[in-house]
mmCIF file of C-alpha atoms and ligand atoms in Angstrom:
data_model
loop_
_atom_site.group_PDB
_atom_site.id
_atom_site.type_symbol
_atom_site.label_atom_id
_atom_site.label_comp_id
_atom_site.label_asym_id
_atom_site.label_seq_id
_atom_site.Cartn_x
_atom_site.Cartn_y
_atom_site.Cartn_z
ATOM 1 C CA MET A 153 1.746 7.708 55.315
ATOM 2 C CA GLN A 154 3.285 6.236 52.217
ATOM 3 C CA VAL A 155 3.666 2.490 51.590
ATOM 4 C CA ILE A 156 6.900 1.525 49.812
ATOM 5 C CA SER A 157 7.478 -2.040 48.625
ATOM 6 C CA SER A 158 10.562 -1.606 46.461
ATOM 7 C CA ALA A 159 14.003 -1.689 48.137
ATOM 8 C CA SER A 160 15.529 0.731 45.638
ATOM 9 C CA GLU A 161 12.651 3.183 46.085
ATOM 10 C CA MET A 162 13.080 2.958 49.864
ATOM 11 C CA THR A 163 16.812 3.712 49.620
ATOM 12 C CA GLU A 164 16.201 6.612 47.240
ATOM 13 C CA PHE A 165 13.674 8.081 49.672
ATOM 14 C CA SER A 166 16.113 7.750 52.594
ATOM 15 C CA GLN A 167 18.976 9.285 50.628
ATOM 16 C CA GLY A 168 16.720 12.264 49.903
ATOM 17 C CA VAL A 169 15.850 12.656 53.589
ATOM 18 C CA ARG A 170 19.514 12.421 54.584
ATOM 19 C CA SER A 171 20.621 14.950 52.000
ATOM 20 C CA ASN A 172 18.081 17.388 53.482
ATOM 21 C CA GLY A 173 19.862 16.995 56.836
ATOM 22 C CA GLN A 174 16.907 15.189 58.405
ATOM 23 C CA SER A 175 17.098 12.179 60.709
ATOM 24 C CA ILE A 176 15.560 8.748 60.084
ATOM 25 C CA GLY A 177 14.261 6.479 62.846
ATOM 26 C CA PHE A 178 13.604 2.857 61.924
ATOM 27 C CA VAL A 179 11.321 0.267 63.534
ATOM 28 C CA PRO A 180 11.666 -3.224 62.019
ATOM 29 C CA THR A 181 8.682 -5.522 62.678
ATOM 30 C CA MET A 182 7.029 -8.661 61.375
ATOM 31 C CA GLY A 183 3.589 -7.058 61.540
ATOM 32 C CA ALA A 184 0.487 -8.111 63.519
ATOM 33 C CA LEU A 185 1.234 -4.909 65.355
ATOM 34 C CA HIS A 186 0.255 -4.285 68.977
ATOM 35 C CA ALA A 187 0.960 -1.711 71.681
ATOM 36 C CA GLY A 188 4.540 -3.010 72.066
ATOM 37 C CA HIS A 189 5.327 -2.136 68.441
ATOM 38 C CA ALA A 190 3.410 1.139 68.819
ATOM 39 C CA SER A 191 5.673 2.206 71.676
ATOM 40 C CA LEU A 192 8.737 1.743 69.447
ATOM 41 C CA VAL A 193 7.128 3.854 66.711
ATOM 42 C CA GLU A 194 6.200 6.558 69.238
ATOM 43 C CA ASN A 195 9.793 6.681 70.472
ATOM 44 C CA SER A 196 10.985 7.038 66.908
ATOM 45 C CA THR A 197 8.547 9.789 65.909
ATOM 46 C CA THR A 198 9.481 11.877 68.953
ATOM 47 C CA GLN A 199 13.231 11.475 68.333
ATOM 48 C CA ASN A 200 13.484 11.735 64.533
ATOM 49 C CA ASN A 201 12.227 13.816 61.626
ATOM 50 C CA ILE A 202 11.150 10.763 59.652
ATOM 51 C CA THR A 203 10.003 7.365 60.901
ATOM 52 C CA VAL A 204 10.131 4.232 58.764
ATOM 53 C CA ALA A 205 8.414 1.084 60.075
ATOM 54 C CA SER A 206 8.960 -2.129 58.156
ATOM 55 C CA VAL A 207 6.522 -5.020 58.072
ATOM 56 C CA PHE A 208 8.265 -8.121 56.777
ATOM 57 C CA VAL A 209 7.716 -11.699 57.939
ATOM 58 C CA ASN A 210 11.287 -12.875 57.528
ATOM 59 C CA PRO A 211 11.376 -16.535 56.427
ATOM 60 C CA THR A 212 15.059 -17.035 57.275
ATOM 61 C CA GLN A 213 14.541 -16.574 61.024
ATOM 62 C CA PHE A 214 11.871 -19.272 61.364
ATOM 63 C CA ASN A 215 13.225 -22.692 62.246
ATOM 64 C CA GLU A 216 9.756 -24.298 62.051
ATOM 65 C CA PRO A 217 7.937 -24.101 58.668
ATOM 66 C CA SER A 218 4.571 -24.378 60.488
ATOM 67 C CA ASP A 219 5.455 -21.352 62.661
ATOM 68 C CA LEU A 220 6.182 -19.314 59.515
ATOM 69 C CA HIS A 221 2.970 -20.534 57.906
ATOM 70 C CA ASN A 222 0.832 -19.708 60.963
ATOM 71 C CA TYR A 223 2.455 -16.346 61.697
ATOM 72 C CA PRO A 224 -0.361 -13.740 61.761
ATOM 73 C CA ARG A 225 -0.502 -11.386 58.780
ATOM 74 C CA THR A 226 -2.743 -8.332 59.250
ATOM 75 C CA PHE A 227 -1.789 -5.736 56.627
ATOM 76 C CA ASP A 228 -4.912 -3.540 56.911
ATOM 77 C CA ALA A 229 -4.820 -3.245 60.693
ATOM 78 C CA ASP A 230 -1.043 -2.647 60.615
ATOM 79 C CA HIS A 231 -1.446 0.072 57.983
ATOM 80 C CA LYS A 232 -4.175 1.769 60.021
ATOM 81 C CA LEU A 233 -2.154 1.687 63.259
ATOM 82 C CA LEU A 234 1.036 2.997 61.642
ATOM 83 C CA SER A 235 -0.934 5.850 60.006
ATOM 84 C CA GLU A 236 -2.516 6.762 63.346
ATOM 85 C CA LEU A 237 0.936 6.762 64.952
ATOM 86 C CA ASN A 238 2.152 9.216 62.289
ATOM 87 C CA ALA A 239 4.811 6.935 60.844
ATOM 88 C CA ASP A 240 5.983 8.434 57.549
ATOM 89 C CA ILE A 241 6.752 5.237 55.653
ATOM 90 C CA MET A 242 5.477 1.688 55.931
ATOM 91 C CA PHE A 243 8.157 -0.395 54.216
ATOM 92 C CA TYR A 244 6.412 -3.549 53.040
ATOM 93 C CA PRO A 245 8.748 -5.551 50.792
ATOM 94 C CA SER A 246 8.301 -9.012 49.290
ATOM 95 C CA VAL A 247 10.726 -11.836 50.101
ATOM 96 C CA GLU A 248 12.270 -11.471 46.615
ATOM 97 C CA GLU A 249 12.841 -7.764 47.196
ATOM 98 C CA ILE A 250 14.862 -8.495 50.342
ATOM 99 C CA TYR A 251 16.785 -11.597 49.279
ATOM 100 C CA SER A 252 17.112 -11.438 45.490
ATOM 101 C CA ASP A 253 20.875 -11.034 45.257
ATOM 102 C CA GLU A 254 21.977 -12.217 48.652
ATOM 103 C CA ALA A 255 23.847 -15.456 49.303
ATOM 104 C CA PRO A 256 23.442 -16.195 53.036
ATOM 105 C CA LYS A 257 26.542 -15.305 55.066
ATOM 106 C CA LYS A 258 27.595 -16.878 58.342
ATOM 107 C CA TYR A 259 27.692 -14.205 61.021
ATOM 108 C CA GLU A 260 30.027 -14.548 63.991
ATOM 109 C CA LEU A 261 28.045 -13.650 67.130
ATOM 110 C CA ASP A 262 30.729 -13.952 69.822
ATOM 111 C CA GLY A 263 28.868 -16.759 71.599
ATOM 112 C CA LEU A 264 25.851 -14.517 72.290
ATOM 113 C CA ASP A 265 23.704 -17.177 70.610
ATOM 114 C CA ALA A 266 25.234 -20.079 72.565
ATOM 115 C CA LEU A 267 22.372 -20.381 75.044
ATOM 116 C CA MET A 268 18.650 -19.665 75.459
ATOM 117 C CA GLU A 269 17.029 -18.959 72.053
ATOM 118 C CA GLY A 270 20.221 -20.019 70.210
ATOM 119 C CA PRO A 271 20.217 -23.793 70.785
ATOM 120 C CA ASN A 272 16.413 -23.930 71.029
ATOM 121 C CA ARG A 273 15.859 -22.237 67.662
ATOM 122 C CA PRO A 274 18.742 -23.318 65.391
ATOM 123 C CA GLY A 275 19.524 -20.724 62.717
ATOM 124 C CA HIS A 276 17.141 -18.159 64.209
ATOM 125 C CA PHE A 277 19.676 -15.470 65.065
ATOM 126 C CA GLN A 278 21.571 -15.944 61.800
ATOM 127 C CA GLY A 279 18.264 -15.119 60.071
ATOM 128 C CA VAL A 280 17.569 -12.145 62.345
ATOM 129 C CA VAL A 281 21.013 -10.645 61.802
ATOM 130 C CA GLN A 282 20.786 -11.281 58.058
ATOM 131 C CA VAL A 283 17.449 -9.483 57.694
ATOM 132 C CA VAL A 284 18.239 -6.562 60.007
ATOM 133 C CA SER A 285 21.565 -5.940 58.287
ATOM 134 C CA ARG A 286 19.818 -6.058 54.879
ATOM 135 C CA LEU A 287 17.100 -3.678 56.157
ATOM 136 C CA PHE A 288 19.737 -1.292 57.576
ATOM 137 C CA ASP A 289 21.413 -1.231 54.142
ATOM 138 C CA ILE A 290 18.102 -0.380 52.469
ATOM 139 C CA VAL A 291 16.578 2.041 54.999
ATOM 140 C CA LEU A 292 19.803 3.868 56.012
ATOM 141 C CA PRO A 293 18.512 4.914 59.456
ATOM 142 C CA HIS A 294 20.250 7.063 62.076
ATOM 143 C CA LYS A 295 18.497 5.279 64.933
ATOM 144 C CA ALA A 296 16.841 1.848 65.129
ATOM 145 C CA TYR A 297 14.342 0.770 67.783
ATOM 146 C CA PHE A 298 14.027 -2.721 69.268
ATOM 147 C CA GLY A 299 12.095 -4.146 72.220
ATOM 148 C CA GLN A 300 13.686 -5.445 75.411
ATOM 149 C CA LYS A 301 11.006 -8.129 75.234
ATOM 150 C CA ASP A 302 13.409 -9.944 72.858
ATOM 151 C CA PHE A 303 16.354 -9.347 75.145
ATOM 152 C CA GLN A 304 18.830 -11.737 73.526
ATOM 153 C CA GLN A 305 17.927 -10.399 70.072
ATOM 154 C CA LEU A 306 18.542 -6.812 71.224
ATOM 155 C CA THR A 307 21.949 -7.772 72.665
ATOM 156 C CA ILE A 308 22.909 -9.620 69.467
ATOM 157 C CA LEU A 309 21.780 -6.747 67.219
ATOM 158 C CA ARG A 310 23.810 -4.226 69.238
ATOM 159 C CA TYR A 311 26.829 -6.490 68.777
ATOM 160 C CA MET A 312 26.166 -7.000 65.056
ATOM 161 C CA SER A 313 25.623 -3.308 64.349
ATOM 162 C CA ASN A 314 28.884 -2.446 66.033
ATOM 163 C CA LYS A 315 30.824 -5.337 64.484
ATOM 164 C CA LEU A 316 29.618 -4.589 60.954
ATOM 165 C CA GLY A 317 30.434 -0.901 61.435
ATOM 166 C CA TYR A 318 26.951 0.589 61.083
ATOM 167 C CA ASP A 319 26.734 4.192 62.271
ATOM 168 C CA ILE A 320 23.288 3.543 63.745
ATOM 169 C CA GLU A 321 22.200 4.103 67.333
ATOM 170 C CA ILE A 322 20.456 0.963 68.624
ATOM 171 C CA ILE A 323 17.736 1.888 71.089
ATOM 172 C CA GLY A 324 16.212 -0.716 73.414
ATOM 173 C CA CYS A 325 12.645 0.072 74.526
ATOM 174 C CA PRO A 326 10.846 -1.354 77.596
ATOM 175 C CA THR A 327 8.533 -4.351 77.324
ATOM 176 C CA ILE A 328 4.886 -3.350 77.021
ATOM 177 C CA ARG A 329 2.540 -5.642 78.940
ATOM 178 C CA GLU A 330 -1.180 -6.341 79.208
ATOM 179 C CA PRO A 331 -2.654 -4.877 82.420
ATOM 180 C CA ASN A 332 -2.312 -8.349 84.005
ATOM 181 C CA GLY A 333 1.437 -8.521 83.243
ATOM 182 C CA LEU A 334 1.461 -10.729 80.133
ATOM 183 C CA ALA A 335 4.117 -9.422 77.726
ATOM 184 C CA MET A 336 2.444 -8.355 74.489
ATOM 185 C CA SER A 337 3.343 -10.492 71.487
ATOM 186 C CA SER A 338 1.936 -11.061 68.010
ATOM 187 C CA ARG A 339 1.708 -14.741 68.956
ATOM 188 C CA ASN A 340 -0.740 -13.975 71.804
ATOM 189 C CA ILE A 341 -3.463 -13.961 69.095
ATOM 190 C CA HIS A 342 -3.210 -17.762 69.165
ATOM 191 C CA LEU A 343 -3.753 -18.028 72.951
ATOM 192 C CA THR A 344 -7.152 -19.146 74.230
ATOM 193 C CA GLU A 345 -8.540 -17.282 77.261
ATOM 194 C CA GLU A 346 -7.557 -20.221 79.430
ATOM 195 C CA ALA A 347 -4.003 -20.313 78.041
ATOM 196 C CA LYS A 348 -3.747 -16.543 78.543
ATOM 197 C CA ASN A 349 -4.610 -16.986 82.217
ATOM 198 C CA GLU A 350 -2.092 -19.795 82.615
ATOM 199 C CA SER A 351 0.631 -17.790 80.888
ATOM 200 C CA LEU A 352 0.448 -15.134 83.623
ATOM 201 C CA THR A 353 2.520 -17.531 85.739
ATOM 202 C CA ILE A 354 5.522 -16.629 83.555
ATOM 203 C CA ASN A 355 5.511 -12.941 84.464
ATOM 204 C CA ARG A 356 4.592 -13.642 88.091
ATOM 205 C CA THR A 357 7.494 -16.079 88.383
ATOM 206 C CA LEU A 358 9.876 -13.359 87.178
ATOM 207 C CA VAL A 359 8.503 -10.887 89.732
ATOM 208 C CA HIS A 360 8.819 -13.452 92.564
ATOM 209 C CA LEU A 361 12.298 -14.399 91.400
ATOM 210 C CA ARG A 362 13.405 -10.801 91.826
ATOM 211 C CA GLU A 363 12.082 -10.802 95.407
ATOM 212 C CA ASP A 364 13.434 -14.296 96.174
ATOM 213 C CA LEU A 365 16.956 -13.357 95.053
ATOM 214 C CA LEU A 366 17.070 -10.815 97.873
ATOM 215 C CA ARG A 367 15.290 -13.048 100.370
ATOM 216 C CA LEU A 368 16.667 -16.533 99.671
ATOM 217 C CA GLY A 369 19.820 -16.082 97.585
ATOM 218 C CA PHE A 370 20.795 -17.182 94.083
ATOM 219 C CA GLU A 371 20.384 -20.976 93.876
ATOM 220 C CA PRO A 372 17.231 -21.297 96.023
ATOM 221 C CA ALA A 373 15.586 -18.418 94.122
ATOM 222 C CA LYS A 374 16.359 -19.990 90.741
ATOM 223 C CA ASN A 375 15.225 -23.439 91.893
ATOM 224 C CA THR A 376 11.980 -22.052 93.304
ATOM 225 C CA ALA A 377 11.210 -20.315 90.011
ATOM 226 C CA ILE A 378 11.888 -23.473 87.981
ATOM 227 C CA LYS A 379 9.752 -25.506 90.393
ATOM 228 C CA THR A 380 6.853 -23.041 90.123
ATOM 229 C CA LEU A 381 6.904 -23.194 86.318
ATOM 230 C CA ARG A 382 7.314 -26.987 86.187
ATOM 231 C CA SER A 383 4.470 -27.528 88.646
ATOM 232 C CA ASN A 384 1.991 -25.779 86.331
ATOM 233 C CA ARG A 385 0.645 -28.541 84.082
ATOM 234 C CA SER A 386 -0.397 -26.063 81.384
ATOM 235 C CA ILE A 387 3.141 -24.741 80.995
ATOM 236 C CA GLU A 388 5.990 -26.560 79.311
ATOM 237 C CA LEU A 389 9.186 -24.803 80.338
ATOM 238 C CA GLU A 390 11.879 -24.674 77.656
ATOM 239 C CA TYR A 391 14.427 -22.735 79.704
ATOM 240 C CA LEU A 392 14.840 -20.347 82.561
ATOM 241 C CA GLU A 393 18.278 -18.743 82.618
ATOM 242 C CA LEU A 394 19.855 -16.080 84.768
ATOM 243 C CA VAL A 395 22.411 -14.186 82.691
ATOM 244 C CA ASP A 396 24.650 -11.154 82.745
ATOM 245 C CA PRO A 397 22.688 -8.586 80.676
ATOM 246 C CA LYS A 398 25.854 -7.267 78.998
ATOM 247 C CA ASN A 399 27.364 -10.446 77.567
ATOM 248 C CA LEU A 400 24.640 -13.065 78.191
ATOM 249 C CA GLN A 401 27.081 -15.259 80.141
ATOM 250 C CA LEU A 402 25.453 -17.359 82.859
ATOM 251 C CA ALA A 403 25.110 -15.298 86.025
ATOM 252 C CA THR A 404 26.351 -16.402 89.435
ATOM 253 C CA ALA A 405 25.506 -15.350 92.994
ATOM 254 C CA GLU A 406 28.294 -12.784 92.653
ATOM 255 C CA SER A 407 26.990 -11.154 89.455
ATOM 256 C CA GLU A 408 26.348 -7.445 89.827
ATOM 257 C CA LYS A 409 23.439 -7.441 87.372
ATOM 258 C CA ILE A 410 21.152 -10.319 86.452
ATOM 259 C CA GLN A 411 18.576 -10.678 83.682
ATOM 260 C CA ALA A 412 16.167 -13.592 84.063
ATOM 261 C CA CYS A 413 14.931 -15.002 80.747
ATOM 262 C CA ILE A 414 12.196 -17.568 80.198
ATOM 263 C CA ALA A 415 10.859 -19.470 77.192
ATOM 264 C CA ALA A 416 7.843 -21.702 77.649
ATOM 265 C CA TRP A 417 5.020 -23.280 75.685
ATOM 266 C CA VAL A 418 1.460 -22.531 76.768
ATOM 267 C CA GLY A 419 -1.498 -23.975 74.851
ATOM 268 C CA GLY A 420 0.698 -24.704 71.796
ATOM 269 C CA VAL A 421 2.143 -21.167 71.699
ATOM 270 C CA ARG A 422 5.800 -20.424 72.435
ATOM 271 C CA LEU A 423 6.177 -17.415 74.724
ATOM 272 C CA ILE A 424 9.292 -15.610 75.912
ATOM 273 C CA ASP A 425 9.691 -13.025 78.642
ATOM 274 C CA ASN A 426 12.513 -11.540 80.692
ATOM 275 C CA MET A 427 13.128 -9.147 83.552
ATOM 276 C CA ARG A 428 16.030 -7.445 85.284
ATOM 277 C CA VAL A 429 16.006 -9.230 88.638
ATOM 278 C CA LYS A 430 19.195 -7.713 90.119
HETATM 279 P P1 LIG B 72 8.332 -8.666 65.970
HETATM 280 O O1 LIG B 72 7.287 -8.080 65.098
HETATM 281 O O2 LIG B 72 7.809 -9.661 66.965
HETATM 282 O O3 LIG B 72 9.545 -9.144 65.223
HETATM 283 O O4 LIG B 72 8.840 -7.467 66.887
HETATM 284 C C1 LIG B 72 9.311 -6.277 66.317
HETATM 285 C C2 LIG B 72 9.920 -5.438 67.393
HETATM 286 O O5 LIG B 72 8.946 -5.150 68.396
HETATM 287 C C3 LIG B 72 11.085 -6.150 68.116
HETATM 288 O O6 LIG B 72 12.122 -5.214 68.366
HETATM 289 C C4 LIG B 72 10.444 -6.626 69.390
HETATM 290 O O7 LIG B 72 11.360 -6.785 70.456
HETATM 291 C C5 LIG B 72 9.473 -5.488 69.662
HETATM 292 N N1 LIG B 72 8.417 -5.938 70.564
HETATM 293 C C6 LIG B 72 7.627 -7.041 70.430
HETATM 294 N N2 LIG B 72 6.799 -7.158 71.483
HETATM 295 C C7 LIG B 72 7.070 -6.112 72.316
HETATM 296 C C8 LIG B 72 6.554 -5.687 73.574
HETATM 297 N N3 LIG B 72 5.595 -6.351 74.214
HETATM 298 N N4 LIG B 72 7.074 -4.564 74.129
HETATM 299 C C9 LIG B 72 8.052 -3.865 73.487
HETATM 300 N N5 LIG B 72 8.575 -4.214 72.295
HETATM 301 C C10 LIG B 72 8.102 -5.328 71.721
#
């Protein structure tokens, strides 16, 4: 596996691959890689000739300077894992390499950022769209792989890719979980054993919510889930929303499909999770 840090070198490499008629799969990450990231890379290597994984902690998507500062950075372990997964390129640019000539634009997101992560993390999705669009321009992939773990992000990136006219297939991959159900996340590194145990309530609440929707109906099921989360003193619930998975509008009892999305703080760590509950 080759490590490329220069944007122009990355683009040159991709142009070469494309002119040979080969396909490029792309997995953007912020590093501190775990089995969730690995599953995206595995999907890419089976579906493409060449796989590029980027490791870039994108400052523009952090709304809290302390969160950016504390974000885990584990280059050696990431390099080892990507090599073992047979990625072809680890794209590892500096902040200057990504943002040197770019004045920030304001992206229209069709209201997809109006709830959940949007209001709770001001500017976050503008930063995500900015970096992914910049990375698409540099890496020139045919397919790009994102996790359903960040469900709102995946929906917004599908919209952005289409709106900006990228000829890139956006592929959403299932959430990879610890054996006990906790969704894997780079931030889990900061969880104590006790906080890890407490955070299992998040996944369990989603599973019960799915059952309760059938058993009790929409409002009682939602209220029960909120009550369960609020009654756990170790969990500080930021939101629990039931939304239409296509357009992220608030779901109703009549909705055909429902995605339940949760953000909560456990032991000083912000966790998100989601599940199709109908
Ligand atoms: P991040 O490094 O957190 O920005 O994540 C990079 C990509 O990995 C995003 O598309 C995430 O949605 C995806 N991802 C993170 N955690 C998981 C997980 N547990 N299962 C599947 N994909 C994940």
